[in-house]
mmCIF file of C-alpha atoms in Angstrom:
data_model
loop_
_atom_site.group_PDB
_atom_site.id
_atom_site.type_symbol
_atom_site.label_atom_id
_atom_site.label_comp_id
_atom_site.label_asym_id
_atom_site.label_seq_id
_atom_site.Cartn_x
_atom_site.Cartn_y
_atom_site.Cartn_z
ATOM 1 C CA UNK A 30 38.725 -2.209 -16.258
ATOM 2 C CA UNK A 31 36.917 0.285 -14.165
ATOM 3 C CA UNK A 32 33.185 0.863 -15.380
ATOM 4 C CA UNK A 33 32.493 4.175 -16.405
ATOM 5 C CA UNK A 34 31.312 6.695 -13.870
ATOM 6 C CA UNK A 35 28.325 7.293 -16.002
ATOM 7 C CA UNK A 36 27.461 3.580 -16.784
ATOM 8 C CA UNK A 37 27.980 2.777 -13.073
ATOM 9 C CA UNK A 38 25.255 5.476 -11.768
ATOM 10 C CA UNK A 39 23.086 4.084 -14.665
ATOM 11 C CA UNK A 40 23.562 0.470 -13.296
ATOM 12 C CA UNK A 41 22.710 1.604 -9.543
ATOM 13 C CA UNK A 42 19.771 3.501 -10.790
ATOM 14 C CA UNK A 43 18.495 0.428 -12.488
ATOM 15 C CA UNK A 44 19.185 -2.120 -9.644
ATOM 16 C CA UNK A 45 17.586 0.385 -7.051
ATOM 17 C CA UNK A 46 14.402 0.690 -9.487
ATOM 18 C CA UNK A 47 14.197 -3.136 -9.145
ATOM 19 C CA UNK A 48 14.535 -3.155 -5.582
ATOM 20 C CA UNK A 49 11.968 -0.382 -5.243
ATOM 21 C CA UNK A 50 9.733 -2.060 -7.495
ATOM 22 C CA UNK A 51 9.947 -5.596 -6.524
ATOM 23 C CA UNK A 52 10.997 -5.639 -2.883
ATOM 24 C CA UNK A 53 8.496 -2.661 -2.087
ATOM 25 C CA UNK A 54 11.456 -0.422 -0.387
ATOM 26 C CA UNK A 55 10.219 3.125 -0.534
ATOM 27 C CA UNK A 56 13.241 4.737 0.888
ATOM 28 C CA UNK A 57 15.465 5.843 -2.143
ATOM 29 C CA UNK A 58 18.571 5.844 -0.062
ATOM 30 C CA UNK A 59 18.164 2.641 1.395
ATOM 31 C CA UNK A 60 17.248 1.413 -2.082
ATOM 32 C CA UNK A 61 20.353 2.854 -3.477
ATOM 33 C CA UNK A 62 22.603 1.365 -0.649
ATOM 34 C CA UNK A 63 21.107 -1.994 -1.441
ATOM 35 C CA UNK A 64 21.789 -1.750 -4.781
ATOM 36 C CA UNK A 65 25.495 -0.603 -4.254
ATOM 37 C CA UNK A 66 25.937 -3.732 -2.082
ATOM 38 C CA UNK A 67 24.431 -6.255 -4.675
ATOM 39 C CA UNK A 68 26.644 -4.614 -7.511
ATOM 40 C CA UNK A 69 29.622 -4.466 -5.117
ATOM 41 C CA UNK A 70 30.081 -0.593 -5.558
ATOM 42 C CA UNK A 71 30.914 1.816 -2.926
ATOM 43 C CA UNK A 72 32.146 5.058 -4.755
ATOM 44 C CA UNK A 73 29.804 8.036 -3.706
ATOM 45 C CA UNK A 74 30.507 9.984 -6.769
ATOM 46 C CA UNK A 75 28.937 6.857 -8.671
ATOM 47 C CA UNK A 76 25.852 7.034 -6.485
ATOM 48 C CA UNK A 77 22.708 8.202 -8.431
ATOM 49 C CA UNK A 78 20.668 11.175 -7.538
ATOM 50 C CA UNK A 79 16.971 10.223 -6.440
ATOM 51 C CA UNK A 80 15.702 11.814 -9.352
ATOM 52 C CA UNK A 81 17.682 9.316 -11.622
ATOM 53 C CA UNK A 82 16.254 6.469 -9.377
ATOM 54 C CA UNK A 83 13.027 7.817 -10.092
ATOM 55 C CA UNK A 84 13.468 7.917 -13.916
ATOM 56 C CA UNK A 85 14.714 4.194 -13.738
ATOM 57 C CA UNK A 86 11.464 3.331 -11.685
ATOM 58 C CA UNK A 87 9.401 4.998 -14.403
ATOM 59 C CA UNK A 88 11.148 3.319 -17.283
ATOM 60 C CA UNK A 89 10.985 -0.186 -15.453
ATOM 61 C CA UNK A 90 7.328 0.107 -14.689
ATOM 62 C CA UNK A 91 6.723 1.018 -18.117
ATOM 63 C CA UNK A 92 8.585 -1.815 -19.632
ATOM 64 C CA UNK A 93 7.383 -4.488 -17.567
ATOM 65 C CA UNK A 94 3.648 -3.349 -17.042
ATOM 66 C CA UNK A 95 0.876 -5.768 -18.755
ATOM 67 C CA UNK A 96 -2.892 -5.238 -18.866
ATOM 68 C CA UNK A 97 -3.323 -7.413 -15.347
ATOM 69 C CA UNK A 98 -0.697 -4.570 -14.087
ATOM 70 C CA UNK A 99 -2.505 -2.078 -15.425
ATOM 71 C CA UNK A 100 -5.976 -3.286 -14.545
ATOM 72 C CA UNK A 101 -4.406 -3.554 -10.931
ATOM 73 C CA UNK A 102 -3.353 0.050 -11.011
ATOM 74 C CA UNK A 103 -6.860 1.055 -11.897
ATOM 75 C CA UNK A 104 -8.271 -0.770 -9.211
ATOM 76 C CA UNK A 105 -6.437 0.807 -6.561
ATOM 77 C CA UNK A 106 -7.136 4.542 -8.060
ATOM 78 C CA UNK A 107 -10.935 3.567 -7.751
ATOM 79 C CA UNK A 108 -10.087 2.518 -4.216
ATOM 80 C CA UNK A 109 -8.902 5.614 -3.319
ATOM 81 C CA UNK A 110 -11.313 7.449 -5.036
ATOM 82 C CA UNK A 111 -13.888 5.668 -2.997
ATOM 83 C CA UNK A 112 -11.798 6.629 0.042
ATOM 84 C CA UNK A 113 -11.822 10.235 -1.204
ATOM 85 C CA UNK A 114 -15.305 10.439 -1.476
ATOM 86 C CA UNK A 115 -16.089 9.220 1.881
ATOM 87 C CA UNK A 116 -13.698 11.709 3.268
ATOM 88 C CA UNK A 117 -14.831 14.745 1.363
ATOM 89 C CA UNK A 118 -15.028 16.762 4.187
ATOM 90 C CA UNK A 119 -11.186 16.704 4.882
ATOM 91 C CA UNK A 120 -10.772 17.656 0.995
ATOM 92 C CA UNK A 121 -8.429 14.764 0.783
ATOM 93 C CA UNK A 122 -5.294 14.545 -2.040
ATOM 94 C CA UNK A 123 -4.054 11.361 -3.603
ATOM 95 C CA UNK A 124 0.066 11.415 -3.328
ATOM 96 C CA UNK A 125 2.715 8.965 -3.811
ATOM 97 C CA UNK A 126 3.736 6.253 -6.273
ATOM 98 C CA UNK A 127 0.088 6.064 -7.664
ATOM 99 C CA UNK A 128 0.214 9.748 -8.515
ATOM 100 C CA UNK A 129 3.025 8.983 -11.175
ATOM 101 C CA UNK A 130 1.568 5.896 -12.036
ATOM 102 C CA UNK A 131 3.959 3.504 -10.212
ATOM 103 C CA UNK A 132 2.350 0.130 -9.021
ATOM 104 C CA UNK A 133 4.037 -0.733 -5.905
ATOM 105 C CA UNK A 134 4.001 -4.477 -4.629
ATOM 106 C CA UNK A 135 2.367 -3.422 -1.180
ATOM 107 C CA UNK A 136 -1.090 -2.367 -1.462
ATOM 108 C CA UNK A 137 -0.812 1.448 -0.017
ATOM 109 C CA UNK A 138 -2.673 4.189 -1.059
ATOM 110 C CA UNK A 139 -1.022 7.460 0.292
ATOM 111 C CA UNK A 140 -3.530 10.596 1.171
ATOM 112 C CA UNK A 141 -3.191 13.866 2.553
ATOM 113 C CA UNK A 142 -6.330 15.617 4.499
ATOM 114 C CA UNK A 143 -6.955 18.869 6.106
ATOM 115 C CA UNK A 144 -8.383 19.405 9.526
ATOM 116 C CA UNK A 145 -8.383 21.666 12.359
ATOM 117 C CA UNK A 146 -6.985 18.702 14.652
ATOM 118 C CA UNK A 147 -5.916 15.167 13.837
ATOM 119 C CA UNK A 148 -8.475 14.385 17.033
ATOM 120 C CA UNK A 149 -11.264 15.187 14.982
ATOM 121 C CA UNK A 150 -10.335 12.650 12.112
ATOM 122 C CA UNK A 151 -9.952 10.226 14.559
ATOM 123 C CA UNK A 152 -13.396 10.755 15.761
ATOM 124 C CA UNK A 153 -14.633 11.355 12.277
ATOM 125 C CA UNK A 154 -13.202 7.802 11.366
ATOM 126 C CA UNK A 155 -14.588 6.226 14.315
ATOM 127 C CA UNK A 156 -18.162 7.442 13.355
ATOM 128 C CA UNK A 157 -17.887 5.831 10.036
ATOM 129 C CA UNK A 158 -16.913 2.357 11.929
ATOM 130 C CA UNK A 159 -13.055 3.066 11.161
ATOM 131 C CA UNK A 160 -10.363 1.883 13.388
ATOM 132 C CA UNK A 161 -7.094 3.316 12.866
ATOM 133 C CA UNK A 162 -3.617 3.852 14.245
ATOM 134 C CA UNK A 163 -1.514 6.987 14.251
ATOM 135 C CA UNK A 164 2.319 7.893 13.705
ATOM 136 C CA UNK A 165 4.279 10.883 12.658
ATOM 137 C CA UNK A 166 5.827 11.827 9.571
ATOM 138 C CA UNK A 167 9.004 14.013 9.422
ATOM 139 C CA UNK A 168 9.239 15.950 6.178
ATOM 140 C CA UNK A 169 12.434 17.384 5.634
ATOM 141 C CA UNK A 170 13.409 20.849 3.623
ATOM 142 C CA UNK A 171 12.585 24.446 4.879
ATOM 143 C CA UNK A 172 12.452 24.450 8.679
ATOM 144 C CA UNK A 173 11.107 20.686 8.578
ATOM 145 C CA UNK A 174 8.125 19.498 10.295
ATOM 146 C CA UNK A 175 6.316 16.912 11.930
ATOM 147 C CA UNK A 176 3.126 15.829 10.485
ATOM 148 C CA UNK A 177 0.535 13.376 12.117
ATOM 149 C CA UNK A 178 -0.986 10.367 10.259
ATOM 150 C CA UNK A 179 -3.504 7.848 10.559
ATOM 151 C CA UNK A 180 -3.672 4.257 8.777
ATOM 152 C CA UNK A 181 -6.526 2.132 8.825
ATOM 153 C CA UNK A 182 -8.049 -0.598 6.072
ATOM 154 C CA UNK A 183 -9.605 0.522 3.110
ATOM 155 C CA UNK A 184 -11.761 -0.948 0.460
ATOM 156 C CA UNK A 185 -10.582 -4.385 -0.910
ATOM 157 C CA UNK A 186 -8.535 -4.737 1.930
ATOM 158 C CA UNK A 187 -5.876 -1.963 0.912
ATOM 159 C CA UNK A 188 -4.018 -0.305 3.399
ATOM 160 C CA UNK A 189 -4.697 3.578 3.574
ATOM 161 C CA UNK A 190 -2.154 6.061 5.211
ATOM 162 C CA UNK A 191 -3.876 9.429 5.582
ATOM 163 C CA UNK A 192 -1.578 12.236 6.674
ATOM 164 C CA UNK A 193 -3.447 14.700 8.464
ATOM 165 C CA UNK A 194 -2.205 18.445 8.104
ATOM 166 C CA UNK A 195 -3.521 21.631 9.228
ATOM 167 C CA UNK A 196 -6.658 23.214 7.409
ATOM 168 C CA UNK A 197 -4.408 26.125 5.691
ATOM 169 C CA UNK A 198 -1.957 23.112 4.777
ATOM 170 C CA UNK A 199 -3.637 22.410 1.428
ATOM 171 C CA UNK A 200 -2.061 25.906 0.228
ATOM 172 C CA UNK A 201 1.369 24.378 0.197
ATOM 173 C CA UNK A 202 2.707 20.839 -0.474
ATOM 174 C CA UNK A 203 5.173 19.397 1.613
ATOM 175 C CA UNK A 204 8.900 18.866 -0.118
ATOM 176 C CA UNK A 205 9.079 15.695 -1.784
ATOM 177 C CA UNK A 206 11.750 13.331 -0.682
ATOM 178 C CA UNK A 207 13.001 12.748 -4.383
ATOM 179 C CA UNK A 208 13.769 16.156 -5.602
ATOM 180 C CA UNK A 209 12.751 18.435 -2.920
ATOM 181 C CA UNK A 210 10.082 20.125 -4.770
ATOM 182 C CA UNK A 211 6.345 20.476 -3.553
ATOM 183 C CA UNK A 212 4.867 16.902 -3.897
ATOM 184 C CA UNK A 213 2.606 16.248 -6.510
ATOM 185 C CA UNK A 214 -1.102 16.076 -4.850
ATOM 186 C CA UNK A 215 -4.440 15.068 -6.943
ATOM 187 C CA UNK A 216 -7.859 16.019 -5.712
ATOM 188 C CA UNK A 217 -10.974 13.573 -6.643
ATOM 189 C CA UNK A 218 -11.552 14.966 -9.937
ATOM 190 C CA UNK A 219 -8.004 14.473 -11.008
ATOM 191 C CA UNK A 220 -8.054 11.003 -9.758
ATOM 192 C CA UNK A 221 -11.216 10.303 -11.764
ATOM 193 C CA UNK A 222 -9.671 11.564 -14.496
ATOM 194 C CA UNK A 223 -6.797 9.492 -14.358
ATOM 195 C CA UNK A 224 -8.970 6.419 -13.866
ATOM 196 C CA UNK A 225 -10.414 7.390 -17.180
ATOM 197 C CA UNK A 226 -7.230 7.626 -18.823
ATOM 198 C CA UNK A 227 -5.918 4.120 -17.692
ATOM 199 C CA UNK A 228 -9.245 2.328 -18.760
ATOM 200 C CA UNK A 229 -8.908 3.918 -22.464
ATOM 201 C CA UNK A 230 -5.911 2.556 -22.524
ATOM 202 C CA UNK A 231 -6.625 -1.179 -21.289
ATOM 203 C CA UNK A 232 -7.391 -3.693 -24.241
ATOM 204 C CA UNK A 233 -10.983 -4.357 -22.794
ATOM 205 C CA UNK A 234 -13.271 -2.564 -20.696
ATOM 206 C CA UNK A 235 -12.987 -5.136 -17.875
#
């Protein structure tokens, strides 16, 4: 008997969520294709939307998170705040899975920063004794854009990816790859508030 389409979409979304959280796959399209292969499904109509996968990720994250996971999440937020304080002149914003409460397998922190040129950011990091590697990220939607990013090692051995937008790029966030809406960005004060919220939910003050 064929699986109803709605149930098939749900199963694919749940399997894609497992792949994202356990295997560290960040590309939702790739996670969905791997999920379809694992489950032996190939129909396009059965393929869930990215928003359905994200909902499944958040639900799985909620169900399987324990106190140790929440403390690790808190610690990554603290590390992000430390880096944001050091880079205050770039008006950094936290983006990505940490913003939505998702703890990925890989210890990665995604930030957006704003400057006239990426070269000045490289020099600034160099003055702090931070060596970085450069790359380019492509944001779809609208006319599309290619934006440089710098990767370097942060506190507690965490990897930092700092995407450098033009100074006026702070006014408009790029589209989210999940739903196409402007990406959610958190400034330092908002990150500190999030840390306080997480700590308040921990079973102890450790």
